[in-house]
Short mmCIF file of N, CA and C in Angstrom, two decimals:
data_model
loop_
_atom_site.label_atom_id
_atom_site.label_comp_id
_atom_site.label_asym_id
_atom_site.label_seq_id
_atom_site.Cartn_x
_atom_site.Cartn_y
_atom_site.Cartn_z
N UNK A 576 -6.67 -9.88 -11.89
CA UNK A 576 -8.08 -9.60 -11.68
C UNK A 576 -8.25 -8.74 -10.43
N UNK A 577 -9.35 -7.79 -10.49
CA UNK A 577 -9.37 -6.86 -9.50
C UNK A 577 -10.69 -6.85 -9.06
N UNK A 578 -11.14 -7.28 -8.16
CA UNK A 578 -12.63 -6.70 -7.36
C UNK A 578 -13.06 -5.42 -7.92
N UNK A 579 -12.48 -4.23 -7.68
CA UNK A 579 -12.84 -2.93 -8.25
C UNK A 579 -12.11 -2.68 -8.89
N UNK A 580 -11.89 -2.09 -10.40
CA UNK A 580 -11.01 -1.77 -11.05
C UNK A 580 -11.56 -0.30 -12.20
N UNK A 581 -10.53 0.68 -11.51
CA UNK A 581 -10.94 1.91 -12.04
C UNK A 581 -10.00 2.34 -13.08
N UNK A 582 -10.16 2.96 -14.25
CA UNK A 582 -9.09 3.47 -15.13
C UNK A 582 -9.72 5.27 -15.67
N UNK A 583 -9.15 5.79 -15.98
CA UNK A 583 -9.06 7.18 -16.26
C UNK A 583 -10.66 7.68 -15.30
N UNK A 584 -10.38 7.33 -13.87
CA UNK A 584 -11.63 7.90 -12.88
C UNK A 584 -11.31 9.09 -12.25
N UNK A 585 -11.61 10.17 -12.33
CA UNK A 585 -11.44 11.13 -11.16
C UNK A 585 -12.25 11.47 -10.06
N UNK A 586 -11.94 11.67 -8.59
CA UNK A 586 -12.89 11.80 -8.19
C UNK A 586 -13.56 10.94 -7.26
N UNK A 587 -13.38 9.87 -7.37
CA UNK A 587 -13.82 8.82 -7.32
C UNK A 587 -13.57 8.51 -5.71
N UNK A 588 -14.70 7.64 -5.18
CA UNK A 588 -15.20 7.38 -3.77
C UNK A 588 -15.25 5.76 -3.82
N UNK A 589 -14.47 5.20 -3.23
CA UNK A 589 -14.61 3.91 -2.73
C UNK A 589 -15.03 3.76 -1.34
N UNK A 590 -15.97 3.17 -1.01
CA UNK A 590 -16.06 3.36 0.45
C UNK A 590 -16.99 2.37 0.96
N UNK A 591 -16.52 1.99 2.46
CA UNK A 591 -17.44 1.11 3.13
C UNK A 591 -17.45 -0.22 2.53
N UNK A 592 -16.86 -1.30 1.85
CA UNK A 592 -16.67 -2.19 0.66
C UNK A 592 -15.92 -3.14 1.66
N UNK A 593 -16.73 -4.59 1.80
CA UNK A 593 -16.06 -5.69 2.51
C UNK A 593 -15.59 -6.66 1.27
N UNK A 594 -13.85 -7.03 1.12
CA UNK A 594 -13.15 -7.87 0.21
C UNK A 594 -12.56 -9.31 0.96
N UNK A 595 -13.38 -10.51 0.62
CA UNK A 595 -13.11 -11.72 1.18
C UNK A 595 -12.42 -12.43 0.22
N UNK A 596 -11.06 -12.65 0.15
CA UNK A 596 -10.68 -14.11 -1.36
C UNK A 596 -10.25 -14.90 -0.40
N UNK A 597 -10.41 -16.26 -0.83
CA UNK A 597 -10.38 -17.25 -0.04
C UNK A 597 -9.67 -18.55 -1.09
N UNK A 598 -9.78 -17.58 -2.41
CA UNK A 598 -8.60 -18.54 -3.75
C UNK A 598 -7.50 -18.23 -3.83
N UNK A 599 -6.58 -19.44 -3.69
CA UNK A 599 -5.02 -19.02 -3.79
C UNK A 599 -5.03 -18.56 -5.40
N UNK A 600 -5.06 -17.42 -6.20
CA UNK A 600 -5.33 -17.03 -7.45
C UNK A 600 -3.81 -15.98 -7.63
N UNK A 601 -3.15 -15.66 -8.46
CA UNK A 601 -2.10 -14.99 -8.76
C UNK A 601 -2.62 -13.80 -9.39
N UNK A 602 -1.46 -12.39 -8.37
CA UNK A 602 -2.07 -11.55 -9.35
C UNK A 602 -3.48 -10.91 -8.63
N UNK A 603 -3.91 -10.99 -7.76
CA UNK A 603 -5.43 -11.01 -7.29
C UNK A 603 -5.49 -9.44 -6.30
N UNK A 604 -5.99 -8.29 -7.00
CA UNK A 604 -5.70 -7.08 -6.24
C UNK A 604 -7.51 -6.52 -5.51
N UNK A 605 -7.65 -6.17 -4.89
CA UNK A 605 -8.78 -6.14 -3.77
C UNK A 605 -9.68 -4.38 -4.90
N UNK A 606 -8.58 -3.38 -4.74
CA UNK A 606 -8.95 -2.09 -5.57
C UNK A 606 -7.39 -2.22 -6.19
N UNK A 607 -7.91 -1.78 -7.54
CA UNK A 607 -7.11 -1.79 -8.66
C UNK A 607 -7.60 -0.06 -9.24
N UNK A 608 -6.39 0.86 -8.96
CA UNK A 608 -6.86 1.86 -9.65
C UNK A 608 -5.54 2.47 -10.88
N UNK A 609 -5.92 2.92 -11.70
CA UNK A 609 -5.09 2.70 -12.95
C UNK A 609 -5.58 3.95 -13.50
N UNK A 610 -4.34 4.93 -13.88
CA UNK A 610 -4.54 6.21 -14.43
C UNK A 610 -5.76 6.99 -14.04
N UNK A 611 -5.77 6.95 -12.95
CA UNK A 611 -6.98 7.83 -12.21
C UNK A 611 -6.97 8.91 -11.62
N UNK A 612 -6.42 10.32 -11.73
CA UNK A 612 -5.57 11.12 -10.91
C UNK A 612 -6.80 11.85 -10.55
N UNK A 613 -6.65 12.55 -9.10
CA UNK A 613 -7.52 13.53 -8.45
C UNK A 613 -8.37 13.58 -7.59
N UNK A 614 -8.15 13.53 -6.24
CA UNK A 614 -9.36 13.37 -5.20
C UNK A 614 -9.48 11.87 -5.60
N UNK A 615 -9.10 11.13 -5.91
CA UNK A 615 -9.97 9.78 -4.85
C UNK A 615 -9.93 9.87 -4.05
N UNK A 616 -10.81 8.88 -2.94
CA UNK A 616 -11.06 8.66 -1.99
C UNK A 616 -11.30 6.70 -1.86
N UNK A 617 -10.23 6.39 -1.22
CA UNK A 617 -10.68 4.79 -0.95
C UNK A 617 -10.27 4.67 0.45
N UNK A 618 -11.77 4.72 1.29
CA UNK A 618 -12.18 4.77 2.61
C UNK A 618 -12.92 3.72 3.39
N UNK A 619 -12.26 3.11 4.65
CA UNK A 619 -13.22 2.59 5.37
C UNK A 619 -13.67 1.13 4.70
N UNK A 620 -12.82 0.32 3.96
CA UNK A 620 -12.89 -1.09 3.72
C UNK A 620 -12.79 -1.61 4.26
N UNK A 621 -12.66 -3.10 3.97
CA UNK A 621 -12.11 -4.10 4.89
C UNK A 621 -11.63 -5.21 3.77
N UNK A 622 -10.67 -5.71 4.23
CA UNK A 622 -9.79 -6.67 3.31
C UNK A 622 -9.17 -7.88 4.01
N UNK A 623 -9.73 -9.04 3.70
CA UNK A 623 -9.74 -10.89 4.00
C UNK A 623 -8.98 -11.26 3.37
N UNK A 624 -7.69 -11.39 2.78
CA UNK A 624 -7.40 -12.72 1.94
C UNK A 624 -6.61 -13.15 2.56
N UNK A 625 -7.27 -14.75 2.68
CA UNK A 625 -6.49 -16.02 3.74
C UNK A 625 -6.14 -16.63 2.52
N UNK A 626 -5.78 -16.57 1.55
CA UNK A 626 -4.94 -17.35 0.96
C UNK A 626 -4.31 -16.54 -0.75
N UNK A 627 -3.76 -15.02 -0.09
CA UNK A 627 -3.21 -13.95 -1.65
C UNK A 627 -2.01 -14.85 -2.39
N UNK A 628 -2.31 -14.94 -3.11
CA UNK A 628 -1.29 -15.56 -4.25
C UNK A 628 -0.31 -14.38 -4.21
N UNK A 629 0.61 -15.08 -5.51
CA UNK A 629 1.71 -14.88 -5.87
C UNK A 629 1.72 -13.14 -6.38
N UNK A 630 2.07 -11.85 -6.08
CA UNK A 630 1.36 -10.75 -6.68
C UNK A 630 0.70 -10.22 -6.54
N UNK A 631 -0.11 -10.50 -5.21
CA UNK A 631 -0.87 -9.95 -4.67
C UNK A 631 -1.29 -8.99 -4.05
N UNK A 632 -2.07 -7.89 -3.75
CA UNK A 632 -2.06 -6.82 -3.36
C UNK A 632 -4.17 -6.44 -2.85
N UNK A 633 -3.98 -5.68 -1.80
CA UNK A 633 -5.38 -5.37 -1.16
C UNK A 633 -5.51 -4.11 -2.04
N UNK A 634 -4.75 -3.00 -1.87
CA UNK A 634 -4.79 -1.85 -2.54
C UNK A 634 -3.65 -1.85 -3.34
N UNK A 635 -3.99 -1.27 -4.65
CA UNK A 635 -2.67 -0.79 -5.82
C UNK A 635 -3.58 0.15 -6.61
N UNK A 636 -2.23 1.56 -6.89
CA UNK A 636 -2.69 2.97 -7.09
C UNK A 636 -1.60 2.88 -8.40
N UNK A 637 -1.56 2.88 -9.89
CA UNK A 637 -0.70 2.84 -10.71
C UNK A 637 -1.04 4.09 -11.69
N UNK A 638 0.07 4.53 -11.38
CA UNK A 638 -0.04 6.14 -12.51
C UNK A 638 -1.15 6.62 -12.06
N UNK A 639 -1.50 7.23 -11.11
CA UNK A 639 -2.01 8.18 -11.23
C UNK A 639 -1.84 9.25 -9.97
N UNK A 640 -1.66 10.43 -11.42
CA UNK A 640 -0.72 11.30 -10.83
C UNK A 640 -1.95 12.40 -10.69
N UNK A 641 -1.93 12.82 -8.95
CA UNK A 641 -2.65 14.02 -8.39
C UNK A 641 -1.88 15.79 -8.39
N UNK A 642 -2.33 16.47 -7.83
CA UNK A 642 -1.76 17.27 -7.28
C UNK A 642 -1.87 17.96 -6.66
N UNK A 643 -0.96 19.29 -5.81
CA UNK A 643 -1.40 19.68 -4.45
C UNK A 643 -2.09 20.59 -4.62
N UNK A 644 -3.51 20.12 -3.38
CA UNK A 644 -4.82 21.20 -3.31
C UNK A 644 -5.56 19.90 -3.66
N UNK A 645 -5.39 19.13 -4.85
CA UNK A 645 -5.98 17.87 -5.47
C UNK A 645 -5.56 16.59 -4.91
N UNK A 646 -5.20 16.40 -3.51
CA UNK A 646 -4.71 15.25 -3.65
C UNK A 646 -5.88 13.74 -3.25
N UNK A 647 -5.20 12.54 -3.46
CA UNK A 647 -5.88 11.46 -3.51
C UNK A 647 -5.77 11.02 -1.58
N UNK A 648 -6.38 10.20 -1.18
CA UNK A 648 -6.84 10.05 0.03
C UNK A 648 -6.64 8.17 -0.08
N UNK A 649 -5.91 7.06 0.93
CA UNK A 649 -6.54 5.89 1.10
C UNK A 649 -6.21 5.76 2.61
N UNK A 650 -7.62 5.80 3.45
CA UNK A 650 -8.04 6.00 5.03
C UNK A 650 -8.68 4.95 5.52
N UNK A 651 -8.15 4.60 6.73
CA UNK A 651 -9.35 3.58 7.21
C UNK A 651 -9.58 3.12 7.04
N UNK A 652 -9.29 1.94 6.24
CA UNK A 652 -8.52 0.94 5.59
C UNK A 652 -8.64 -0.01 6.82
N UNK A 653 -8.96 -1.34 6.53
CA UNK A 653 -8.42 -2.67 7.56
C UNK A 653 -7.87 -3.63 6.54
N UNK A 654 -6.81 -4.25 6.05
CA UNK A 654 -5.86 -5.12 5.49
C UNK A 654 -5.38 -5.90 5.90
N UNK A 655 -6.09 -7.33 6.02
CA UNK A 655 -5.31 -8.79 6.27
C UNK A 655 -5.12 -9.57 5.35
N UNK A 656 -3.79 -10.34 4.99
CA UNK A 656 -3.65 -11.01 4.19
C UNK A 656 -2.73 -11.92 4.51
N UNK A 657 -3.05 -13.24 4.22
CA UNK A 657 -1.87 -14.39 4.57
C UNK A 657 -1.68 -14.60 2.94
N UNK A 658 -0.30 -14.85 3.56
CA UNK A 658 0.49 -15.40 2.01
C UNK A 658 2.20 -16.11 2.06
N UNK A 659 2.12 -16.84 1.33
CA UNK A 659 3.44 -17.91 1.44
C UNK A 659 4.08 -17.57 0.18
N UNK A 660 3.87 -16.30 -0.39
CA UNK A 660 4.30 -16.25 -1.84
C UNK A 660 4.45 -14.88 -1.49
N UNK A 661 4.65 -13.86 -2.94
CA UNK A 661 4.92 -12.21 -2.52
C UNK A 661 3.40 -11.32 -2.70
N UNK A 662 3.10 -10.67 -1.60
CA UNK A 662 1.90 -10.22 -1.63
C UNK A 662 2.03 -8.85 -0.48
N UNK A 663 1.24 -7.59 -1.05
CA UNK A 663 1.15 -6.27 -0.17
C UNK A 663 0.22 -5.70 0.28
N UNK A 664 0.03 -5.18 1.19
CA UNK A 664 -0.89 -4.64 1.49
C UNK A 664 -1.22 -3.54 0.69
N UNK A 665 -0.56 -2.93 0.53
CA UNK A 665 -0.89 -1.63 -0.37
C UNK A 665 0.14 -1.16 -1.48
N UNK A 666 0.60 -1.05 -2.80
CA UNK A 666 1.35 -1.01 -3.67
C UNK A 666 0.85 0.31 -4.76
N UNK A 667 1.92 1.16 -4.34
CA UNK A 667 1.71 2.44 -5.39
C UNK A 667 2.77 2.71 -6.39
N UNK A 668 2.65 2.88 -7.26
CA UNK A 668 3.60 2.81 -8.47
C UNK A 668 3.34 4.38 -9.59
N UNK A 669 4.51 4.55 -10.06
CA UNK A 669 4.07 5.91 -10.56
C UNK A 669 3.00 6.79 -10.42
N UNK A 670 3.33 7.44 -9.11
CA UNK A 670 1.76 8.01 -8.92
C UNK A 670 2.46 8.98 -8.19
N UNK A 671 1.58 10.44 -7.60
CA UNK A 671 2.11 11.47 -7.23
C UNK A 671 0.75 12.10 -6.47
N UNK A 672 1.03 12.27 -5.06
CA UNK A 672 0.20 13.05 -4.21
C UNK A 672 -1.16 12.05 -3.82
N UNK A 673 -0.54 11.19 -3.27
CA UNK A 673 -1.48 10.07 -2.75
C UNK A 673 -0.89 10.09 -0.63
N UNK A 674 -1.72 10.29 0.02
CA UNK A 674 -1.76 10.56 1.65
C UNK A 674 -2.74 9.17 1.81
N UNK A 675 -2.01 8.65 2.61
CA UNK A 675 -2.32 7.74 3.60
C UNK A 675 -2.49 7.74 4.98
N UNK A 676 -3.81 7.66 5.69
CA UNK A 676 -4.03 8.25 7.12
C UNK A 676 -5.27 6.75 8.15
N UNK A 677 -4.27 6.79 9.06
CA UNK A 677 -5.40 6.00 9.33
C UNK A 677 -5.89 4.49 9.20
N UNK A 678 -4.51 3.86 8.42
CA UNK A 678 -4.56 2.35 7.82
C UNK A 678 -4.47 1.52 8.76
N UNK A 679 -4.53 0.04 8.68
CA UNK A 679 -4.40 -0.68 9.74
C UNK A 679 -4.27 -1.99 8.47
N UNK A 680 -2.40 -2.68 8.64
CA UNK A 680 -2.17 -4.01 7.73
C UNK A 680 -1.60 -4.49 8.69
N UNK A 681 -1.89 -5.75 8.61
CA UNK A 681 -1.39 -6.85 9.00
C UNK A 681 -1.17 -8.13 7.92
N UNK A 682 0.16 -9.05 7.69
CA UNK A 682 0.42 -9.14 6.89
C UNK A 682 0.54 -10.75 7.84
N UNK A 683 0.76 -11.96 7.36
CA UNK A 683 0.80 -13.26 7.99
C UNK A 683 1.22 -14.53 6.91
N UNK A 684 1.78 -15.37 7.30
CA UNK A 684 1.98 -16.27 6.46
C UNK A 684 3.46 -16.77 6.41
N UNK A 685 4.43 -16.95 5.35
CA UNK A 685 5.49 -17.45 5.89
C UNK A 685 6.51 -16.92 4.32
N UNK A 686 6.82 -15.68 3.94
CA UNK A 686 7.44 -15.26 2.79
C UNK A 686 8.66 -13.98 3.26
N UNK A 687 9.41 -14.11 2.96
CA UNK A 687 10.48 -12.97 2.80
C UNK A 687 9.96 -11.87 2.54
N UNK A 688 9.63 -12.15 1.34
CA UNK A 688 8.73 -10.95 -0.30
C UNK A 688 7.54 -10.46 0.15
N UNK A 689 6.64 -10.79 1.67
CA UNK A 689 5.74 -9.85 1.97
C UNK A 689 5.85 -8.77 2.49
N UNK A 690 5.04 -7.75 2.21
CA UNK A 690 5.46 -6.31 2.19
C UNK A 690 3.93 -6.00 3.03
N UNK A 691 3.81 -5.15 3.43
CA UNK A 691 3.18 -4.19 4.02
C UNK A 691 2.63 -2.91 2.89
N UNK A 692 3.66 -2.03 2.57
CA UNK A 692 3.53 -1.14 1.64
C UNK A 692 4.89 -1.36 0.66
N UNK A 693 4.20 -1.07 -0.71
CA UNK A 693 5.25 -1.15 -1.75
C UNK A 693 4.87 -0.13 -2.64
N UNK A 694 6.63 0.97 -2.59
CA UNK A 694 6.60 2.41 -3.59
C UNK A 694 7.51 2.05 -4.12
N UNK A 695 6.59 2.58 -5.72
CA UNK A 695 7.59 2.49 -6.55
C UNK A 695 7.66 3.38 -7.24
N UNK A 696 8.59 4.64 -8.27
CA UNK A 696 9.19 5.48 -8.75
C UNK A 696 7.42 6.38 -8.27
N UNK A 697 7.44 7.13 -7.48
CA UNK A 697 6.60 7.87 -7.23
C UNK A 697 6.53 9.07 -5.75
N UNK A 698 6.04 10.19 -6.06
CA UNK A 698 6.04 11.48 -5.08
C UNK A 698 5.51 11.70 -4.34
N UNK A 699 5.66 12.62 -3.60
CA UNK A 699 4.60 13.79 -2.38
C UNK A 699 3.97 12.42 -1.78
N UNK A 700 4.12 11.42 -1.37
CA UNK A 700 3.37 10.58 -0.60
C UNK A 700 3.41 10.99 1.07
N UNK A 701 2.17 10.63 2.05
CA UNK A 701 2.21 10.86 3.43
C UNK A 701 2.13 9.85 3.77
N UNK A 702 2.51 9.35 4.93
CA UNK A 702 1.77 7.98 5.43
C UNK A 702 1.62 8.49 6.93
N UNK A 703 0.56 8.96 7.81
CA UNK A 703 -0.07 9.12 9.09
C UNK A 703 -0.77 8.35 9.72
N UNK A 704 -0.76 8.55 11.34
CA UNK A 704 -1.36 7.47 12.09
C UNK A 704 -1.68 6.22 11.33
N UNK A 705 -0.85 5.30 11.04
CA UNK A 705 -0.99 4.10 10.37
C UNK A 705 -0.60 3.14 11.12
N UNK A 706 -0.74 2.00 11.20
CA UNK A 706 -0.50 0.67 12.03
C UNK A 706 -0.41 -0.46 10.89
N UNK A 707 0.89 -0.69 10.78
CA UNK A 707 1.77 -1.70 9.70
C UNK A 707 2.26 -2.66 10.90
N UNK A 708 1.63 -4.05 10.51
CA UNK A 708 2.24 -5.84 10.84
C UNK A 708 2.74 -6.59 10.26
N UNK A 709 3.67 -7.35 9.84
CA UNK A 709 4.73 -8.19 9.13
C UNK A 709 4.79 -9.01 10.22
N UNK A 710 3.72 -10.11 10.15
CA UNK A 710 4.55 -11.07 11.25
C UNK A 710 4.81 -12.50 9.72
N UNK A 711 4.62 -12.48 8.75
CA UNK A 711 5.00 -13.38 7.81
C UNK A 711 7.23 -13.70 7.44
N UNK A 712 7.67 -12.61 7.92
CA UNK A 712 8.94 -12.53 8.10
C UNK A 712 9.39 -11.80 6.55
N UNK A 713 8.43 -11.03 6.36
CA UNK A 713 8.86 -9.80 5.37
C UNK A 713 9.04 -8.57 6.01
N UNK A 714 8.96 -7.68 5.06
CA UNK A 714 8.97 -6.23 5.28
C UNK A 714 8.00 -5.40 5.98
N UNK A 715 8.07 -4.49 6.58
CA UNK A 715 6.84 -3.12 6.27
C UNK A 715 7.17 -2.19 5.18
N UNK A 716 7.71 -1.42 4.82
CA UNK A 716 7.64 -0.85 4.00
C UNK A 716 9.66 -1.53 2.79
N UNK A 717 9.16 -1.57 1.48
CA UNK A 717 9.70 -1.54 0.59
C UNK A 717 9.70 -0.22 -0.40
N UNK A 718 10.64 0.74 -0.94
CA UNK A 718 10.79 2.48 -1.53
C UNK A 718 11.89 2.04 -2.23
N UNK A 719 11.22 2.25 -3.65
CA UNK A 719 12.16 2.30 -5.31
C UNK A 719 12.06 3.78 -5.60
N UNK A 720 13.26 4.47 -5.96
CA UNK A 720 12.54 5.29 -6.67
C UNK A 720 11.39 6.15 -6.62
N UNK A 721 11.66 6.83 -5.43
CA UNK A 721 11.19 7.69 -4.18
C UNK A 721 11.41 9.27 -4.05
N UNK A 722 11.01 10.17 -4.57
CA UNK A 722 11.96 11.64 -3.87
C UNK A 722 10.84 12.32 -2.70
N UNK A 723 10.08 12.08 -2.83
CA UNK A 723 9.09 12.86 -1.75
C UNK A 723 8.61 12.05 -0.89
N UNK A 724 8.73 11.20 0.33
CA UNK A 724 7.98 10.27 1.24
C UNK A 724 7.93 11.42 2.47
N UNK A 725 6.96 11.17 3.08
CA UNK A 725 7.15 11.53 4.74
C UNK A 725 5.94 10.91 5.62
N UNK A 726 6.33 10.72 6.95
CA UNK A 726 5.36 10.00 7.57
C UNK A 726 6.09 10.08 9.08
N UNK A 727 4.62 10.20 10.20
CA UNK A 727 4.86 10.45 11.21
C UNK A 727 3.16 9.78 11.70
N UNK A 728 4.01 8.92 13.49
CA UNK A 728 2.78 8.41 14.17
C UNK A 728 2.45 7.08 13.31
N UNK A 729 3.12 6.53 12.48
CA UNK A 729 3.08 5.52 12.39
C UNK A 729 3.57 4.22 13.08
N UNK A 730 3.01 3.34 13.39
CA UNK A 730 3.09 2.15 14.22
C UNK A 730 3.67 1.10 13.73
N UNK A 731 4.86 0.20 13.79
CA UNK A 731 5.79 -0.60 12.71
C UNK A 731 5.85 -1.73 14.03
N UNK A 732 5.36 -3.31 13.26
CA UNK A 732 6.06 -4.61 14.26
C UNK A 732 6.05 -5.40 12.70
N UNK A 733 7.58 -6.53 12.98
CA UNK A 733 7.65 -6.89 11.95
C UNK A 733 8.74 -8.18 12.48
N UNK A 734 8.56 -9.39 12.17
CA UNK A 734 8.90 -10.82 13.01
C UNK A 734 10.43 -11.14 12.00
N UNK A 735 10.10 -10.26 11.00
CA UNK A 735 11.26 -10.89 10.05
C UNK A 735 12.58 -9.30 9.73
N UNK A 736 13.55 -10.01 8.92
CA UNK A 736 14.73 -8.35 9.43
C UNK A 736 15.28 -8.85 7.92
N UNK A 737 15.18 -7.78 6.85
CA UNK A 737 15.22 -6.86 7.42
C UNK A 737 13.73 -6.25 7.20
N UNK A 738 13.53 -5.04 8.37
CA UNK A 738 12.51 -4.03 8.26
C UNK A 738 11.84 -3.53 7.04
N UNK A 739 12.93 -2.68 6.48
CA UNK A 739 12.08 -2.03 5.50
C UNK A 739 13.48 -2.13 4.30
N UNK A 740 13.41 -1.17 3.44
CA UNK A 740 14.13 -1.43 2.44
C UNK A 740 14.20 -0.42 1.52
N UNK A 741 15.11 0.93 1.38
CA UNK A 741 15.31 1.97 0.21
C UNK A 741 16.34 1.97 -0.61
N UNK A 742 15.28 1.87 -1.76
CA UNK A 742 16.10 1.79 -2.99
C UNK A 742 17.50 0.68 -3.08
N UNK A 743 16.70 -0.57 -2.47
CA UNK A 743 17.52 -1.67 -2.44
C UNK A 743 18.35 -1.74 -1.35
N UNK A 744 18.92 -0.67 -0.65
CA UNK A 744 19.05 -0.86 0.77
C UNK A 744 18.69 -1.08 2.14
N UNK A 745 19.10 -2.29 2.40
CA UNK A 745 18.14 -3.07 3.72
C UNK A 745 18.21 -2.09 5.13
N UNK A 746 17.39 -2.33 5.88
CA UNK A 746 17.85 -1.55 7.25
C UNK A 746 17.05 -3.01 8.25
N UNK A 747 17.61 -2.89 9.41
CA UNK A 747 16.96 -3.70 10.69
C UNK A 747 16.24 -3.10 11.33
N UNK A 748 15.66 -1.80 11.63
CA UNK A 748 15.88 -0.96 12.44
C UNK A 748 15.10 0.36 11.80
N UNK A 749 13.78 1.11 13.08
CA UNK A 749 13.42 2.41 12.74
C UNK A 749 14.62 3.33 12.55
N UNK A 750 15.30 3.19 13.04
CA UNK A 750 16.86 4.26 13.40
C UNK A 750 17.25 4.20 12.40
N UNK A 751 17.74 3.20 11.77
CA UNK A 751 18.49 3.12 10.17
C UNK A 751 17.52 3.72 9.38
N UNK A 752 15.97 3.40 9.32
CA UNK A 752 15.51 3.96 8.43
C UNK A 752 15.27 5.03 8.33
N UNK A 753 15.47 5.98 9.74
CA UNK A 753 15.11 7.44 9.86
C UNK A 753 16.33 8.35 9.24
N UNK A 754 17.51 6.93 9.34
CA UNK A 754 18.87 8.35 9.10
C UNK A 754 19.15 8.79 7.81
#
């Protein structure tokens, strides 16, 4: 179940939108966007869940594929979520030309499997001035099936190791993940 849930949208403006769950519910995504390619915009939220179930996610972007000149936008963004199960702040999955600028997750609770950001087989992504927290003893970023990432001025603290994780390989460490 999704608070907002968009399918074949282009275009499309999310913005200014306060998300409180307070049900341990499985599965429970804040914006749900699904085959939507082109200029979105999901700006300037705010995201509560003190208790994300199992699957959980604030933002998830699935298939939908932008492109350059056209690309999709998620900015300014505030993302808190406690969770004792696997839950992300933000989860993009087959999708192409989605920039991230400006986020702010913090992630809490007590799981391995919490993530910060989760990519999966997807392109041309940015991630800028962003501020990613893992104090639950998961990840910040998790990358499946990846050929285009880049990101700079992003801010990484994270209580649990390992860090991040490409294409199934663990790292401890910004250094490992830069090389």
């Amino acid at each position: 179940a999704a608070s907002i849930y968009a399918r074949y949208q282009a275009g499309m403006v999310i913005k200014a939108n306060v998300f409180h769950n307070t049900i341990d519910s499985a599965n429970k995504k804040g914006i749900y966007l699904d085959k939507s390619p082109y200029q979105n915009k999901i700006q300037g939220n705010v995201f509560s869940f003190n208790r994300a179930g199992d699957l959980s996610s604030a933002i998830t972007v699935e298939r939908s594929i932008s492109s350059q000149g056209f690309e999709s936008f998620v900015a300014d963004n505030m993302i808190w979520l406690h969770s004792d199960e696997f839950a992300t702040g933000i989860t993009v999955m087959m999708s192409d030309y989605i920039y991230f600028y400006h986020n702010s997750i913090h992630l809490t609770g007590n799981s391995y499997s919490n993530m910060c950001v989760n990519l999966l087989y997807s392109n041309n992504l940015k991630f800028r001035n962003n501020l990613f927290s893992n104090i639950s003893g998961g990840r910040i970023y998790s990358v499946y099936g990846i050929n285009s990432l880049t990101g700079n001025y992003n801010a990484y603290h994270a209580s649990g190791s390992p860090v991040f994780s490409w294409d199934g390989d663990d790292m401890d460490s910004l250094t490992s993940w830069q090389a």
